[in-house]
XYZ file of C-alpha atoms in Angstrom:
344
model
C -4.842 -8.240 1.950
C -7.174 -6.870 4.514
C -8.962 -5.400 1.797
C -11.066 -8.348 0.877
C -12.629 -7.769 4.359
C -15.874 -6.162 3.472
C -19.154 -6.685 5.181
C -22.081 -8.501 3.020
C -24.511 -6.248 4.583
C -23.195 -3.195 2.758
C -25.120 -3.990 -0.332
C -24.025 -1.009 -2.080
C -20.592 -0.826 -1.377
C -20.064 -1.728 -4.654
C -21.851 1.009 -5.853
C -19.891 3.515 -3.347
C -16.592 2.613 -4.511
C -17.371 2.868 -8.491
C -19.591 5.849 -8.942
C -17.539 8.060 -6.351
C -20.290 10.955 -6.691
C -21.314 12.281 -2.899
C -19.409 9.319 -1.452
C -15.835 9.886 -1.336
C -14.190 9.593 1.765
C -16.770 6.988 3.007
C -15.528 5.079 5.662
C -15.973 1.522 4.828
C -15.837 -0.717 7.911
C -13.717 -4.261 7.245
C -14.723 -7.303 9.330
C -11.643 -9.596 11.273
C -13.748 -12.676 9.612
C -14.044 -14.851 7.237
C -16.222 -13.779 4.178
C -19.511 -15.753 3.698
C -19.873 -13.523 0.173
C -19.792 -17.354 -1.636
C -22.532 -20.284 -1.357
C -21.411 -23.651 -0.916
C -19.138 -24.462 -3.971
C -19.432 -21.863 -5.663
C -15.748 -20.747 -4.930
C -14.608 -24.004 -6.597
C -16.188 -23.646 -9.427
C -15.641 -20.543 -10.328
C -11.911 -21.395 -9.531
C -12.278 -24.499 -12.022
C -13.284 -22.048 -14.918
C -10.759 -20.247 -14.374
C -7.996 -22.696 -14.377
C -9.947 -24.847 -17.374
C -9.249 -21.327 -19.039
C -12.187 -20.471 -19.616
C -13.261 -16.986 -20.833
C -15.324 -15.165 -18.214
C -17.442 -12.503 -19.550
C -16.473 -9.367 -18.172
C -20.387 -8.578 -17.425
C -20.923 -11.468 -15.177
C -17.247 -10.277 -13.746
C -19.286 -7.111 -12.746
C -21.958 -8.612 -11.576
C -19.887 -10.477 -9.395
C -18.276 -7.647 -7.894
C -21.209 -5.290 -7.549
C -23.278 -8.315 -5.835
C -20.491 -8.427 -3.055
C -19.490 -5.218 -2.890
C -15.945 -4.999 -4.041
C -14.287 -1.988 -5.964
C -11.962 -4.653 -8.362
C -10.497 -8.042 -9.218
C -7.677 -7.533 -7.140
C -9.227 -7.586 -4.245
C -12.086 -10.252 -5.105
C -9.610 -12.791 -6.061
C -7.828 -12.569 -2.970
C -11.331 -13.151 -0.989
C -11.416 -15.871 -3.656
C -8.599 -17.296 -2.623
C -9.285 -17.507 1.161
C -12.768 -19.111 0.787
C -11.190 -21.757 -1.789
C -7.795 -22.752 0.913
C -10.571 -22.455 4.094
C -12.924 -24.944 2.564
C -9.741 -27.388 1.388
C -8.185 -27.206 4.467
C -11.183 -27.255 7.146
C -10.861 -30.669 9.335
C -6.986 -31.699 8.119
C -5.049 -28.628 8.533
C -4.718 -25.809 11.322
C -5.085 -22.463 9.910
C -4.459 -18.695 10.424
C -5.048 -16.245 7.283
C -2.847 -12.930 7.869
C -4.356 -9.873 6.081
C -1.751 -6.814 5.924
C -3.383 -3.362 4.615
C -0.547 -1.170 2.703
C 2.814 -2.863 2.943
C 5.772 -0.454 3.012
C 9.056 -0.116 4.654
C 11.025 -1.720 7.518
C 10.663 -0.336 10.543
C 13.599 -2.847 11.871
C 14.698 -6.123 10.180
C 16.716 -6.109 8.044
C 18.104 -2.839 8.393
C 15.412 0.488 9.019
C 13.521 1.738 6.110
C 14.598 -1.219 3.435
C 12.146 -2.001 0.991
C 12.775 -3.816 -2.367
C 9.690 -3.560 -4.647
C 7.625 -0.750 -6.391
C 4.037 -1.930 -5.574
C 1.396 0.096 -4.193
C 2.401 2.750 -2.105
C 5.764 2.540 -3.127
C 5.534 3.181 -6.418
C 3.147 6.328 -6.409
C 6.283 7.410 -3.936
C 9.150 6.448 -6.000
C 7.488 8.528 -8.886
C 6.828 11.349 -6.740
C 10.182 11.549 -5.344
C 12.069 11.126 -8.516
C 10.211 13.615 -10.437
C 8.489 11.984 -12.349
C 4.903 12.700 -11.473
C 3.241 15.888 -9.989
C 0.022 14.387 -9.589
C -1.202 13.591 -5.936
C -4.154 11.163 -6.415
C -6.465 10.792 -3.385
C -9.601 11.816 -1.201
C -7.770 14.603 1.365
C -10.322 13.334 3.923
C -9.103 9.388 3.504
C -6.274 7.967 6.195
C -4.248 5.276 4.610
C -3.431 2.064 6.617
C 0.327 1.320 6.032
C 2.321 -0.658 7.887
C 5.995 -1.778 8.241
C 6.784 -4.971 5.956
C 8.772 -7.150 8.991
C 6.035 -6.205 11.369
C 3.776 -8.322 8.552
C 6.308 -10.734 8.904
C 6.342 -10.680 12.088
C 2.450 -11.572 12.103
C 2.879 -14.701 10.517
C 5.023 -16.147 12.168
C 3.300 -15.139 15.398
C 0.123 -16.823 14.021
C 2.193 -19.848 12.828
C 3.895 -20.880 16.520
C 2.111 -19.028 18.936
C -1.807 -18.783 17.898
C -4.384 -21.683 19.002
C -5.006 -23.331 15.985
C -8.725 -25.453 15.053
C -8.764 -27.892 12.107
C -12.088 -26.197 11.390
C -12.308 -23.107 12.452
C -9.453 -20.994 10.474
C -8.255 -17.686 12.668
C -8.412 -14.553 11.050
C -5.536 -11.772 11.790
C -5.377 -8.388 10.676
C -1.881 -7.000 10.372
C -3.258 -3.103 10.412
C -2.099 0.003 11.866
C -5.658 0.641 12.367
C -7.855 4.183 11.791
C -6.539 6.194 15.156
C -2.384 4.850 13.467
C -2.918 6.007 9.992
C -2.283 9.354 8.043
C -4.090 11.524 6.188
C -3.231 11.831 2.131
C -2.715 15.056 2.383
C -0.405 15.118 5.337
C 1.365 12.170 3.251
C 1.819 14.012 0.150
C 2.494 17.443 1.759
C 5.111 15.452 4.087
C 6.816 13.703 0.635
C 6.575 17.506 -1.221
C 8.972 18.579 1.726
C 11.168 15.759 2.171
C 12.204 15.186 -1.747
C 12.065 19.142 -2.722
C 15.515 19.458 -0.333
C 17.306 17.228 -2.322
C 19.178 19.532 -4.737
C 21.274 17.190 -6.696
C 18.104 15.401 -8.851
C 18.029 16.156 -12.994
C 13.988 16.260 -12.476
C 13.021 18.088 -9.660
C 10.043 16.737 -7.660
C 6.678 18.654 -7.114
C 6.785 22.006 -4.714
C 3.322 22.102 -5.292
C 1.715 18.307 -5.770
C -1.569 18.488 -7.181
C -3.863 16.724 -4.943
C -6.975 15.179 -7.678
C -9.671 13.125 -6.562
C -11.862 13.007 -9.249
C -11.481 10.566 -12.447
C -11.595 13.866 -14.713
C -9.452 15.701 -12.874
C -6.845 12.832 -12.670
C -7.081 11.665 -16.322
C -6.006 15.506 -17.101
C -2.963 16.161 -14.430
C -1.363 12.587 -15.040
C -1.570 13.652 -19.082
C -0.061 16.956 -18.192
C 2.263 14.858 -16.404
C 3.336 12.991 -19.331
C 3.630 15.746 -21.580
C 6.173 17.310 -19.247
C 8.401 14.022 -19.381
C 8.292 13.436 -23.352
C 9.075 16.921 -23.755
C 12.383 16.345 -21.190
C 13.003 12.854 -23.230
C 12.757 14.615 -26.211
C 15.479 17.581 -25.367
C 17.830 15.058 -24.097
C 17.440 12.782 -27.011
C 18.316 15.887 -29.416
C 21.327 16.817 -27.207
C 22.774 13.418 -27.748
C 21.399 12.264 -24.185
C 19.667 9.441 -25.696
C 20.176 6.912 -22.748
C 18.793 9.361 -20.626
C 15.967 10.146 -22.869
C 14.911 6.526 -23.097
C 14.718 5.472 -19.200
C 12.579 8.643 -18.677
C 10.149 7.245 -21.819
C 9.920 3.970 -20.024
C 8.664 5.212 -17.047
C 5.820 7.612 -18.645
C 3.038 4.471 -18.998
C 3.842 3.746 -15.576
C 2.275 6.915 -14.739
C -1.258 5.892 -15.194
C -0.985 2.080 -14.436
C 0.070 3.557 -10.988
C -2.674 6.362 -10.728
C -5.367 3.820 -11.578
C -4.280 1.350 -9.544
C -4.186 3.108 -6.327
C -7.172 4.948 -6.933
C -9.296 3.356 -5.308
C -7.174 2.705 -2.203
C -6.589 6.669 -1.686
C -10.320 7.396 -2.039
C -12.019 5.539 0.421
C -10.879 5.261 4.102
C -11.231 1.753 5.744
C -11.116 0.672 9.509
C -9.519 -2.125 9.839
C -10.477 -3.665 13.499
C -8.018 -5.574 14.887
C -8.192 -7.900 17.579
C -4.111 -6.869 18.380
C -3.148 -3.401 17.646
C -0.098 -2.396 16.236
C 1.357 -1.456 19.407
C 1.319 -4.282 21.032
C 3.712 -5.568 18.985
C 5.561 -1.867 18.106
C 5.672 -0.062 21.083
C 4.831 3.528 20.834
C 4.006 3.245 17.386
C 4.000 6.461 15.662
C 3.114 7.014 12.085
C 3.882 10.390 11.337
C 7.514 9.466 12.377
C 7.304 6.434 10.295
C 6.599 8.233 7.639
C 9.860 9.829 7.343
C 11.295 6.358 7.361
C 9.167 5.575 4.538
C 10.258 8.633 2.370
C 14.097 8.198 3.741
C 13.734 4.566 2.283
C 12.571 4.656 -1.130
C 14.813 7.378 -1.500
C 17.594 5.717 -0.609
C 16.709 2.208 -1.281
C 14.543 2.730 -4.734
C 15.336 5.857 -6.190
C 19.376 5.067 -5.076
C 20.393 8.475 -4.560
C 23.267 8.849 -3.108
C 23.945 9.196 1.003
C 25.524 12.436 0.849
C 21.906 13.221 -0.909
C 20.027 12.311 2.630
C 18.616 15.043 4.626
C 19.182 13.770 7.555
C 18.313 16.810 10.052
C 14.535 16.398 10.927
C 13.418 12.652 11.025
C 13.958 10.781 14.304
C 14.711 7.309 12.388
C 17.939 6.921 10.407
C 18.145 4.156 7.800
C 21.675 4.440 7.928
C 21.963 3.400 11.771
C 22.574 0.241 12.758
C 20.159 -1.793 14.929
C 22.082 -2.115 17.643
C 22.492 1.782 17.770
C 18.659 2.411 17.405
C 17.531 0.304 19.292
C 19.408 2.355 21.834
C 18.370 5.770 20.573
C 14.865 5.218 18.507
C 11.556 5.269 20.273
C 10.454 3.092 17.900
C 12.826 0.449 19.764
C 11.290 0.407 22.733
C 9.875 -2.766 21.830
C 7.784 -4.994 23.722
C 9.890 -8.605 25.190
C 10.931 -11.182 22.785
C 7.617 -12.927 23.064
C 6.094 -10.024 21.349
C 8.571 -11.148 17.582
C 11.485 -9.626 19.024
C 10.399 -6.085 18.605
């Protein structure tokens, strides 16, 4: 993940990203570089502790993340893991690390707007759209970096085949849309509050009007609100001999906080990604409000399942239900660059 790419010389990032007070929206700069966070070794053995399994206390944990100035363990293991493959690899194998920011749907291959899994993004969508959840979570200031899941893809094996490889000097590739190709939470949530409130045929209707929460206060109270609303739905259908029903919608109501908490921090603090290779070299005429809609027609269609006849397909420029060999006729977003460029 390009996440792992923060700077050493923002010593309090760390700080920034935990106590939230007078710094939300900060814009946190991330490096196309290896991190140099770790001293010689000390990636191994802190990998061999692990793996011995061997309890960590979670104080030194903290330490260890407020030192290098990341917001959790998500994103420190994944640094982790680069230093660890860089220094086992360095003079015997050629190497490129690909860093994606926020993974979401197709924008081509397989078919347009095809996703299959509920992390990140996804998942604060999916509960969104189906009903679920009223609660917005986010910095209205913050962009978010998403980009199309084949287009990642597509990275890799454009760093695999066509990049010039050292033995010991790994290349480092960020597959980001980059700060002037992202969108704004609000615009996000505001765009997902119009696209899922005209479907008429859902038993829970989505938000009209999402609650957009930054703080943790603030958050912890809408998401229980949240949950109230859904064991009070689980409990009426339960007593009307719904009980099916009832117990799908009381599977999903831990979800709601696992998913709040762990996009928090993602929604709260903006990061440019720099890039070497923009998006658009590889997508031309990348646009991402437009790709937005895809996003919203695919987990809609893809995650939630609803139903074509469902689709409001009158306002967004990409169809999922086209085939590529029609868009790529009628789309802007097929007026790729030449097969060189992935095929896109």
């Amino acid at each position: 993940t390009a996440y792992v790419a923060t700077s050493k010389a923002i010593k309090n990032q760390h700080d920034v990203t935990t106590t939230r007070s007078g710094h939300m929206g900060k814009l946190i700069n991330g490096p196309e570089s290896l991190s140099t966070i770790f001293a010689d070794g000390e990636a191994t053995t802190l990998y061999n502790l692990i793996m011995n399994g061997n309890d960590i206390d979670i104080n030194i944990i903290q330490s260890m993340l407020q030192t290098r100035g990341f917001p959790n363990t998500y994103t420190f293991t994944k640094c982790l893991a680069e230093v660890l493959i860089t220094e086992r690899s360095k003079g015997y194998v050629p190497m490129a690390i690909v860093r994606p920011s926020i993974v979401s749907v197709s924008i081509k291959y397989p078919t347009p707007g095809w996703i299959d899994s509920l992390s990140a993004l996804a998942g604060c969508l999916f509960l969104m759209g189906g009903g679920f959840i009223h609660t917005a979570i986010g910095d209205p200031t913050v962009n978010l970096d998403v980009v199309p899941c084949d287009y990642v893809a597509g990275r890799l094996i454009d760093a695999a085949f066509t990049e010039t490889l050292d033995i010991n000097n790994p290349v480092v590739i960020h597959a980001t849309a980059g700060k002037e190709n992202s969108l704004g939470i609000e615009a996000l949530v505001m765009y997902a509050a119009n696209y899922f409130t005209s479907d008429k045929t859902t038993f829970l209707k989505p938000f009209i009007r999402p609650r957009l929460v930054s703080t943790k206060k603030s958050i912890r109270k809408s998401i229980r609100k949240d949950e109230r609303r859904l064991r009070a739905i689980a409990l009426y259908l339960s007593l009307t001999g719904k009980k099916r029903l009832a117990k799908k919608i009381g599977k999903v109501i831990p979800s709601l906080a696992k998913v709040a908490h762990g996009f928090d921090h993602f929604a709260s603090f903006g990061y440019d990604f720099y890039s070497r290779t923009p998006i658009n070299e590889f997508v031309a005429d990348f646009d991402i409000y437009s790709y937005c809609d895809l996003i919203h027609q695919g987990t809609y269609f893809y995650l939630l399942r609803r139903g074509v006849e469902s689709l409001d397909m009158s306002k967004p420029k990409y169809n999922i239900l086209a085939k590529v060999e029609r868009v790529q006729e009628q789309s802007q977003y097929c007026k790729y660059l030449p097969s060189s460029k992935l095929g896109f």
